[in-house]
């Protein structure tokens, strides 16, 4: 027997999201069931719904920034109890046997089928996975995160994707005191990058399309802020950075941005635009620069990030919305008019 829960789903690439119901599996021995209280809106939800990464399995229920309260645990569960504040990010399972899984890098699972996405994937029980724009979910305890008491659930939700997606490369490429870090795009991901890089002690520069959000950027922890619509930015900042994190959801002139790295600097691509990126040789090879990619983070590192954010009082800037506002929120994200993450109050579902 399954449980029927409310959800918001898209039936096609062009139809608006609308209210529906979905089934959640019974709580197995290793499962945690929780009531979803808040779900963040990630730009990846929009890429998926609109079919920009290929046709998803409609109806699709997206949402992979999920925070809530445990309502039931399976007989073998040891990590969580009823009433705990928990979260789920971009994946709900993986093979558990490949080198990546054994090293706690489940997001890079190389087992059959790879990691199992929180939505638009097939679970180990053969049923489709449905994401966080819903009122409850059942997930294996090993893929559930503990939300520290000091972080309210609405602010915790965006950490599960936006937070970890920036924390992981900042750690991997050693952001910290003495490091020049730039963040391209001050949206959901970008603003978390600014806050986390600042908390790690790096010197942080925002590269945004305009200066419209400059006051916010400086308040969030940036040391410098430039408009990329101004060609002078690219001459002024040439060779400045050790690390650039690109969070832009569209294609940029990669050559121009690579030119902002110093020798041996690294540009990490985090945005996942619909079209392939085009990369010229000379700005890359000329100063032995690296172009890298990074995708979310593993379970252990996500827990580390949550604890880091609690310790350093780092939380996202959010606009909590009712579920019925989701289609309008999508339009605003697409227009770069989000400050800085929409979070759905799922009690309005
Ligand atoms: P978002 O809130 O829409 O932020 C993207 C920002 O990029 C915008 O706020 C805007 O910042 C800038 N931007 C947008 N269109 C642009 C354009 N045409 N030219 C230049 N700049 C533009 O989106 P998000 O949720 O942060 O996600 C960003 C991207 O990361 C998406 O492609 C998403 O799928 C991807 N993503 C990747 C991972 C991963 O693991 N690698 C995880 C989550 C999301 P300004 O207004 O400041 O210029
Ligand atoms: Zn995401
Ligand atoms: Zn694996």
Short mmCIF file of C-alpha atoms and ligand atoms in Angstrom, two decimals:
data_model
loop_
_atom_site.label_atom_id
_atom_site.label_comp_id
_atom_site.label_asym_id
_atom_site.label_seq_id
_atom_site.Cartn_x
_atom_site.Cartn_y
_atom_site.Cartn_z
CA UNK A 1 0.00 0.00 0.00
CA UNK A 2 1.23 3.46 -0.86
CA UNK A 3 0.37 6.89 0.51
CA UNK A 4 -1.26 9.56 -1.65
CA UNK A 5 0.20 13.05 -1.21
CA UNK A 6 -0.42 16.44 -2.82
CA UNK A 7 2.08 17.74 -5.36
CA UNK A 8 2.65 20.27 -8.12
CA UNK A 9 3.47 18.69 -11.47
CA UNK A 10 4.20 19.62 -15.08
CA UNK A 11 2.49 17.57 -17.80
CA UNK A 12 4.56 18.91 -20.68
CA UNK A 13 7.36 21.35 -21.51
CA UNK A 14 4.89 24.11 -22.22
CA UNK A 15 2.08 23.58 -19.73
CA UNK A 16 2.15 25.42 -16.40
CA UNK A 17 2.72 23.41 -13.23
CA UNK A 18 -0.54 22.44 -11.57
CA UNK A 19 -1.83 20.70 -8.50
CA UNK A 20 -2.09 16.92 -8.54
CA UNK A 21 -1.50 13.89 -6.31
CA UNK A 22 1.30 11.31 -6.34
CA UNK A 23 2.00 8.07 -4.50
CA UNK A 24 4.80 7.60 -1.98
CA UNK A 25 6.05 4.11 -1.19
CA UNK A 26 5.52 2.43 2.16
CA UNK A 27 8.21 2.98 4.76
CA UNK A 28 10.70 0.12 4.37
CA UNK A 29 13.08 -1.05 7.13
CA UNK A 30 15.77 1.49 6.16
CA UNK A 31 13.44 4.35 5.20
CA UNK A 32 12.62 7.67 6.77
CA UNK A 33 9.26 9.31 5.97
CA UNK A 34 8.94 13.02 6.48
CA UNK A 35 6.50 15.83 5.97
CA UNK A 36 7.99 18.32 3.54
CA UNK A 37 7.67 21.82 4.98
CA UNK A 38 9.62 23.81 2.41
CA UNK A 39 11.01 23.20 -1.09
CA UNK A 40 13.41 25.56 -2.86
CA UNK A 41 13.09 26.39 -6.55
CA UNK A 42 16.38 25.63 -8.34
CA UNK A 43 17.00 26.70 -11.93
CA UNK A 44 17.59 22.98 -12.65
CA UNK A 45 13.88 22.42 -11.90
CA UNK A 46 13.10 24.84 -14.70
CA UNK A 47 15.59 23.30 -17.16
CA UNK A 48 14.01 19.90 -16.42
CA UNK A 49 10.37 20.95 -16.67
CA UNK A 50 11.03 22.75 -19.95
CA UNK A 51 12.85 19.74 -21.39
CA UNK A 52 16.08 21.69 -21.90
CA UNK A 53 18.19 18.71 -20.82
CA UNK A 54 16.13 16.25 -22.85
CA UNK A 55 12.55 15.16 -22.49
CA UNK A 56 11.75 14.25 -18.85
CA UNK A 57 9.21 11.63 -17.86
CA UNK A 58 6.03 13.69 -17.66
CA UNK A 59 4.23 14.25 -15.42
CA UNK A 60 7.31 15.45 -13.58
CA UNK A 61 7.32 16.67 -9.97
CA UNK A 62 10.55 18.59 -9.48
CA UNK A 63 12.19 20.04 -6.35
CA UNK A 64 15.48 18.88 -4.85
CA UNK A 65 15.92 21.36 -2.03
CA UNK A 66 13.69 19.68 0.50
CA UNK A 67 13.37 20.33 4.23
CA UNK A 68 10.91 18.84 6.68
CA UNK A 69 10.12 16.88 9.85
CA UNK A 70 10.32 13.11 10.31
CA UNK A 71 6.94 11.40 10.78
CA UNK A 72 7.85 7.72 10.64
CA UNK A 73 10.98 5.55 10.59
CA UNK A 74 11.61 1.99 9.43
CA UNK A 75 12.43 -0.82 11.86
CA UNK A 76 16.17 -0.74 11.08
CA UNK A 77 16.66 3.03 11.03
CA UNK A 78 19.31 4.22 13.47
CA UNK A 79 20.18 7.77 12.39
CA UNK A 80 16.82 9.54 12.73
CA UNK A 81 13.75 9.59 14.94
CA UNK A 82 10.25 11.01 14.64
CA UNK A 83 10.32 14.81 15.01
CA UNK A 84 13.87 15.32 13.66
CA UNK A 85 14.50 18.15 11.21
CA UNK A 86 15.82 16.62 8.01
CA UNK A 87 16.51 17.39 4.38
CA UNK A 88 17.02 15.74 1.01
CA UNK A 89 19.00 17.15 -1.89
CA UNK A 90 19.47 16.10 -5.51
CA UNK A 91 19.65 12.33 -5.13
CA UNK A 92 17.87 9.67 -3.08
CA UNK A 93 20.05 6.61 -3.73
CA UNK A 94 23.11 5.33 -5.61
CA UNK A 95 24.83 1.97 -6.24
CA UNK A 96 26.74 2.07 -2.90
CA UNK A 97 29.47 -0.17 -4.37
CA UNK A 98 31.52 1.85 -6.86
CA UNK A 99 34.66 3.77 -5.84
CA UNK A 100 32.77 7.09 -5.81
CA UNK A 101 30.05 5.73 -3.52
CA UNK A 102 32.64 4.16 -1.21
CA UNK A 103 34.49 7.47 -1.02
CA UNK A 104 31.32 9.39 -0.13
CA UNK A 105 31.05 10.97 -3.58
CA UNK A 106 27.67 9.45 -4.40
CA UNK A 107 26.93 12.28 -6.83
CA UNK A 108 29.62 10.80 -9.09
CA UNK A 109 28.33 7.22 -8.79
CA UNK A 110 29.59 5.12 -11.71
CA UNK A 111 27.47 2.09 -10.89
CA UNK A 112 24.68 0.98 -13.20
CA UNK A 113 22.43 3.98 -13.78
CA UNK A 114 24.54 6.25 -11.53
CA UNK A 115 23.01 8.19 -8.67
CA UNK A 116 19.23 8.10 -8.46
CA UNK A 117 17.89 11.62 -8.85
CA UNK A 118 15.31 12.94 -6.41
CA UNK A 119 13.04 13.46 -9.41
CA UNK A 120 12.76 12.31 -13.02
CA UNK A 121 14.58 9.05 -12.24
CA UNK A 122 13.59 5.48 -11.49
CA UNK A 123 13.92 4.31 -7.89
CA UNK A 124 15.32 0.89 -6.93
CA UNK A 125 11.72 -0.31 -6.56
CA UNK A 126 11.12 0.47 -10.23
CA UNK A 127 8.77 3.42 -9.64
CA UNK A 128 9.44 7.00 -10.81
CA UNK A 129 10.99 9.39 -8.31
CA UNK A 130 9.07 12.57 -7.53
CA UNK A 131 10.64 15.63 -5.96
CA UNK A 132 9.96 18.20 -3.32
CA UNK A 133 7.02 20.20 -4.68
CA UNK A 134 4.89 17.88 -2.57
CA UNK A 135 3.82 17.37 1.02
CA UNK A 136 5.68 14.20 2.04
CA UNK A 137 8.48 11.89 0.89
CA UNK A 138 10.05 8.53 1.80
CA UNK A 139 13.85 8.21 1.47
CA UNK A 140 16.49 5.70 2.62
CA UNK A 141 18.10 7.06 5.80
CA UNK A 142 21.56 7.04 4.20
CA UNK A 143 20.46 9.73 1.75
CA UNK A 144 18.82 11.98 4.33
CA UNK A 145 20.60 14.97 5.92
CA UNK A 146 20.26 16.32 9.44
CA UNK A 147 19.31 20.00 9.58
CA UNK A 148 21.00 21.76 12.48
CA UNK A 149 18.60 23.25 15.06
CA UNK A 150 19.80 26.80 14.47
CA UNK A 151 18.80 26.81 10.79
CA UNK A 152 15.05 27.33 10.20
CA UNK A 153 13.57 24.85 7.73
CA UNK A 154 12.70 27.46 5.08
CA UNK A 155 16.29 28.69 5.00
CA UNK A 156 17.69 25.18 5.17
CA UNK A 157 15.98 24.03 1.97
CA UNK A 158 18.18 25.93 -0.57
CA UNK A 159 21.33 24.69 1.15
CA UNK A 160 20.54 21.17 -0.07
CA UNK A 161 21.36 22.11 -3.67
CA UNK A 162 22.52 25.72 -4.02
CA UNK A 163 24.54 25.54 -0.80
CA UNK A 164 26.38 22.29 -1.46
CA UNK A 165 26.94 23.04 -5.16
CA UNK A 166 29.07 26.04 -4.15
CA UNK A 167 30.56 24.62 -0.95
CA UNK A 168 32.00 21.56 -2.66
CA UNK A 169 34.16 23.33 -5.32
CA UNK A 170 35.16 26.04 -2.83
CA UNK A 171 36.54 23.27 -0.59
CA UNK A 172 37.99 21.19 -3.44
CA UNK A 173 39.92 24.14 -4.91
CA UNK A 174 40.96 25.41 -1.44
CA UNK A 175 39.17 28.73 -1.21
CA UNK A 176 40.36 30.53 1.90
CA UNK A 177 42.52 33.41 3.10
CA UNK A 178 44.78 34.78 0.37
CA UNK A 179 42.65 33.32 -2.46
CA UNK A 180 40.98 35.53 -5.08
CA UNK A 181 37.58 34.01 -5.84
CA UNK A 182 35.05 35.30 -8.37
CA UNK A 183 31.43 34.26 -8.63
CA UNK A 184 29.68 34.81 -11.96
CA UNK A 185 25.92 35.38 -11.61
CA UNK A 186 24.25 36.54 -8.40
CA UNK A 187 21.28 34.19 -8.40
CA UNK A 188 20.37 31.25 -6.18
CA UNK A 189 23.72 29.48 -6.51
CA UNK A 190 25.82 32.62 -6.85
CA UNK A 191 24.63 34.31 -3.68
CA UNK A 192 25.42 31.17 -1.68
CA UNK A 193 28.87 31.15 -3.27
CA UNK A 194 29.47 34.70 -2.07
CA UNK A 195 28.38 33.91 1.47
CA UNK A 196 30.28 30.63 1.78
CA UNK A 197 33.50 31.88 0.13
CA UNK A 198 33.41 34.91 2.43
CA UNK A 199 32.90 32.66 5.47
CA UNK A 200 35.92 30.59 4.35
CA UNK A 201 38.01 33.75 4.36
CA UNK A 202 38.55 34.22 0.63
CA UNK A 203 38.58 37.60 -1.14
CA UNK A 204 35.31 37.53 -3.09
CA UNK A 205 34.34 39.34 -6.29
CA UNK A 206 30.91 39.23 -7.92
CA UNK A 207 30.62 39.41 -11.70
CA UNK A 208 27.00 40.24 -12.48
CA UNK A 209 25.32 41.44 -15.67
CA UNK A 210 24.69 44.86 -14.13
CA UNK A 211 25.27 46.80 -10.90
CA UNK A 212 21.59 46.50 -9.92
CA UNK A 213 22.28 44.06 -7.08
CA UNK A 214 25.60 45.57 -5.99
CA UNK A 215 24.43 46.78 -2.59
CA UNK A 216 23.10 43.29 -1.82
CA UNK A 217 26.26 41.62 -3.08
CA UNK A 218 28.50 43.69 -0.82
CA UNK A 219 26.18 43.12 2.14
CA UNK A 220 26.25 39.35 1.53
CA UNK A 221 30.04 39.32 1.82
CA UNK A 222 31.54 40.33 -1.54
CA UNK A 223 34.64 42.54 -1.39
CA UNK A 224 34.28 43.75 -4.98
CA UNK A 225 31.45 43.87 -7.53
CA UNK A 226 31.58 44.46 -11.29
CA UNK A 227 29.17 44.57 -14.20
CA UNK A 228 30.03 42.20 -17.05
CA UNK A 229 28.05 44.41 -19.45
CA UNK A 230 30.94 46.91 -19.08
CA UNK A 231 33.85 45.85 -21.34
CA UNK A 232 36.30 47.66 -19.00
CA UNK A 233 35.60 44.97 -16.38
CA UNK A 234 37.51 42.46 -18.50
CA UNK A 235 40.59 44.66 -18.89
CA UNK A 236 40.59 45.81 -15.27
CA UNK A 237 40.32 42.28 -13.84
CA UNK A 238 42.50 40.39 -16.37
CA UNK A 239 44.59 37.70 -14.63
CA UNK A 240 43.21 38.51 -11.14
CA UNK A 241 41.57 35.31 -9.95
CA UNK A 242 42.72 31.96 -8.58
CA UNK A 243 39.25 30.49 -8.84
CA UNK A 244 36.14 31.48 -10.77
CA UNK A 245 32.81 29.78 -10.15
CA UNK A 246 30.41 30.17 -13.07
CA UNK A 247 26.79 29.79 -11.94
CA UNK A 248 25.17 31.22 -15.06
CA UNK A 249 22.35 29.19 -16.60
CA UNK A 250 23.10 30.51 -20.12
CA UNK A 251 26.12 30.37 -22.46
CA UNK A 252 28.82 32.96 -21.80
CA UNK A 253 31.89 34.02 -23.78
CA UNK A 254 34.20 31.53 -22.05
CA UNK A 255 37.34 33.07 -23.52
CA UNK A 256 36.62 36.42 -21.90
CA UNK A 257 36.09 34.85 -18.47
CA UNK A 258 39.11 32.52 -18.71
CA UNK A 259 41.16 35.67 -19.30
CA UNK A 260 40.30 36.77 -15.77
CA UNK A 261 42.24 33.85 -14.27
CA UNK A 262 45.88 34.08 -13.30
CA UNK A 263 48.39 31.40 -14.34
CA UNK A 264 47.20 27.95 -13.21
CA UNK A 265 43.86 29.39 -12.17
CA UNK A 266 40.68 27.35 -12.48
CA UNK A 267 37.26 28.23 -13.83
CA UNK A 268 34.68 25.81 -12.47
CA UNK A 269 31.56 25.47 -14.58
CA UNK A 270 28.51 24.99 -12.37
CA UNK A 271 25.78 26.33 -14.63
CA UNK A 272 24.22 23.75 -16.91
CA UNK A 273 22.95 25.61 -19.97
CA UNK A 274 20.94 23.88 -22.66
CA UNK A 275 23.59 24.42 -25.36
CA UNK A 276 27.24 23.22 -25.22
CA UNK A 277 29.91 25.73 -24.19
CA UNK A 278 32.46 26.86 -26.70
CA UNK A 279 36.04 27.21 -25.41
CA UNK A 280 38.85 28.90 -27.38
CA UNK A 281 42.37 27.52 -26.91
CA UNK A 282 44.57 30.56 -26.23
CA UNK A 283 42.95 31.96 -23.10
CA UNK A 284 43.03 28.40 -21.73
CA UNK A 285 46.41 27.06 -22.87
CA UNK A 286 48.22 30.39 -22.75
CA UNK A 287 48.51 30.52 -18.97
CA UNK A 288 47.99 26.82 -18.22
CA UNK A 289 44.53 27.61 -16.93
CA UNK A 290 42.03 24.87 -16.12
CA UNK A 291 38.39 24.58 -17.00
CA UNK A 292 36.64 22.21 -14.62
CA UNK A 293 33.15 21.16 -13.69
CA UNK A 294 31.56 20.19 -10.42
CA UNK A 295 28.20 18.75 -9.52
CA UNK A 296 26.48 19.15 -6.13
CA UNK A 297 28.24 17.17 -3.35
CA UNK A 298 28.15 13.80 -1.57
CA UNK A 299 26.12 13.03 1.53
CA UNK A 300 29.01 13.44 3.98
CA UNK A 301 30.09 16.73 2.44
CA UNK A 302 26.49 18.00 2.37
CA UNK A 303 26.25 17.28 6.10
CA UNK A 304 29.60 19.05 6.60
CA UNK A 305 28.24 22.05 4.66
CA UNK A 306 25.07 22.20 6.79
CA UNK A 307 27.14 22.13 9.96
CA UNK A 308 29.52 24.76 8.52
CA UNK A 309 26.57 27.03 7.68
CA UNK A 310 25.16 26.61 11.19
CA UNK A 311 28.53 27.40 12.75
CA UNK A 312 29.16 30.45 10.54
CA UNK A 313 25.57 31.66 10.49
CA UNK A 314 25.39 31.34 6.71
CA UNK A 315 21.85 31.03 5.33
CA UNK A 316 20.26 31.93 2.00
CA UNK A 317 18.23 35.05 1.25
CA UNK A 318 14.80 33.67 0.46
CA UNK A 319 11.36 34.69 -0.71
CA UNK A 320 8.80 32.24 0.67
CA UNK A 321 5.89 31.73 -1.72
CA UNK A 322 2.61 29.87 -1.92
CA UNK A 323 2.53 26.91 -4.27
CA UNK A 324 0.10 28.67 -6.61
CA UNK A 325 2.79 31.31 -7.31
CA UNK A 326 5.26 28.76 -8.71
CA UNK A 327 4.70 29.53 -12.42
CA UNK A 328 5.18 33.24 -11.81
CA UNK A 329 8.28 32.48 -9.73
CA UNK A 330 9.69 30.54 -12.71
CA UNK A 331 9.22 33.59 -14.93
CA UNK A 332 11.01 35.76 -12.41
CA UNK A 333 13.94 33.33 -12.13
CA UNK A 334 14.25 33.33 -15.93
CA UNK A 335 14.32 37.14 -15.86
CA UNK A 336 17.12 37.10 -13.19
CA UNK A 337 14.56 38.72 -10.88
CA UNK A 338 15.06 36.52 -7.83
CA UNK A 339 16.48 37.69 -4.51
CA UNK A 340 17.83 35.12 -4.15
CA UNK A 341 15.89 31.88 -3.86
CA UNK A 342 12.18 31.17 -4.04
CA UNK A 343 11.06 28.65 -1.44
CA UNK A 344 7.64 27.03 -1.60
CA UNK A 345 5.71 26.78 1.66
CA UNK A 346 4.29 23.31 1.03
CA UNK A 347 1.47 23.80 3.54
CA UNK A 348 -0.14 25.81 0.71
CA UNK A 349 -0.23 22.71 -1.51
P1 LIG B 1 19.46 31.49 -11.06
O1 LIG B 1 18.97 31.75 -9.69
O2 LIG B 1 18.59 31.77 -12.21
O3 LIG B 1 20.86 32.27 -11.20
C1 LIG B 1 21.56 32.37 -12.40
C2 LIG B 1 22.15 33.78 -12.50
O4 LIG B 1 22.93 33.83 -13.70
C3 LIG B 1 21.13 34.88 -12.66
O5 LIG B 1 20.62 35.34 -11.44
C4 LIG B 1 21.94 35.96 -13.36
O6 LIG B 1 22.76 36.65 -12.42
C5 LIG B 1 22.87 35.14 -14.25
N1 LIG B 1 22.36 35.03 -15.63
C6 LIG B 1 21.19 34.49 -16.04
N2 LIG B 1 21.05 34.57 -17.37
C7 LIG B 1 22.18 35.16 -17.82
C8 LIG B 1 22.66 35.51 -19.12
N3 LIG B 1 21.92 35.26 -20.22
N4 LIG B 1 23.87 36.10 -19.21
C9 LIG B 1 24.60 36.35 -18.12
N5 LIG B 1 24.20 36.03 -16.85
C10 LIG B 1 23.00 35.46 -16.72
O7 LIG B 1 19.85 29.95 -11.23
P2 LIG B 1 20.51 28.93 -10.17
O8 LIG B 1 19.42 28.16 -9.52
O9 LIG B 1 21.50 29.65 -9.37
O10 LIG B 1 21.22 27.90 -11.17
C11 LIG B 1 22.20 28.36 -12.07
C12 LIG B 1 22.64 27.27 -13.02
O11 LIG B 1 23.33 26.25 -12.27
C13 LIG B 1 21.51 26.55 -13.75
O12 LIG B 1 21.94 26.25 -15.06
C14 LIG B 1 21.34 25.28 -12.94
O13 LIG B 1 20.76 24.24 -13.68
C15 LIG B 1 22.76 24.99 -12.58
N6 LIG B 1 22.95 24.12 -11.40
C16 LIG B 1 24.03 23.33 -11.40
C17 LIG B 1 24.32 22.56 -10.28
C18 LIG B 1 25.56 21.74 -10.25
O14 LIG B 1 25.61 20.79 -9.45
N7 LIG B 1 26.56 22.05 -11.02
C19 LIG B 1 23.46 22.60 -9.19
C20 LIG B 1 22.36 23.43 -9.22
C21 LIG B 1 22.10 24.19 -10.33
P3 LIG B 1 23.06 38.24 -12.57
O15 LIG B 1 21.71 38.87 -12.64
O16 LIG B 1 23.82 38.54 -11.33
O17 LIG B 1 23.87 38.42 -13.80
ZN1 LIG B 2 19.46 22.33 -7.92
ZN1 LIG B 3 28.05 4.13 -6.95
#
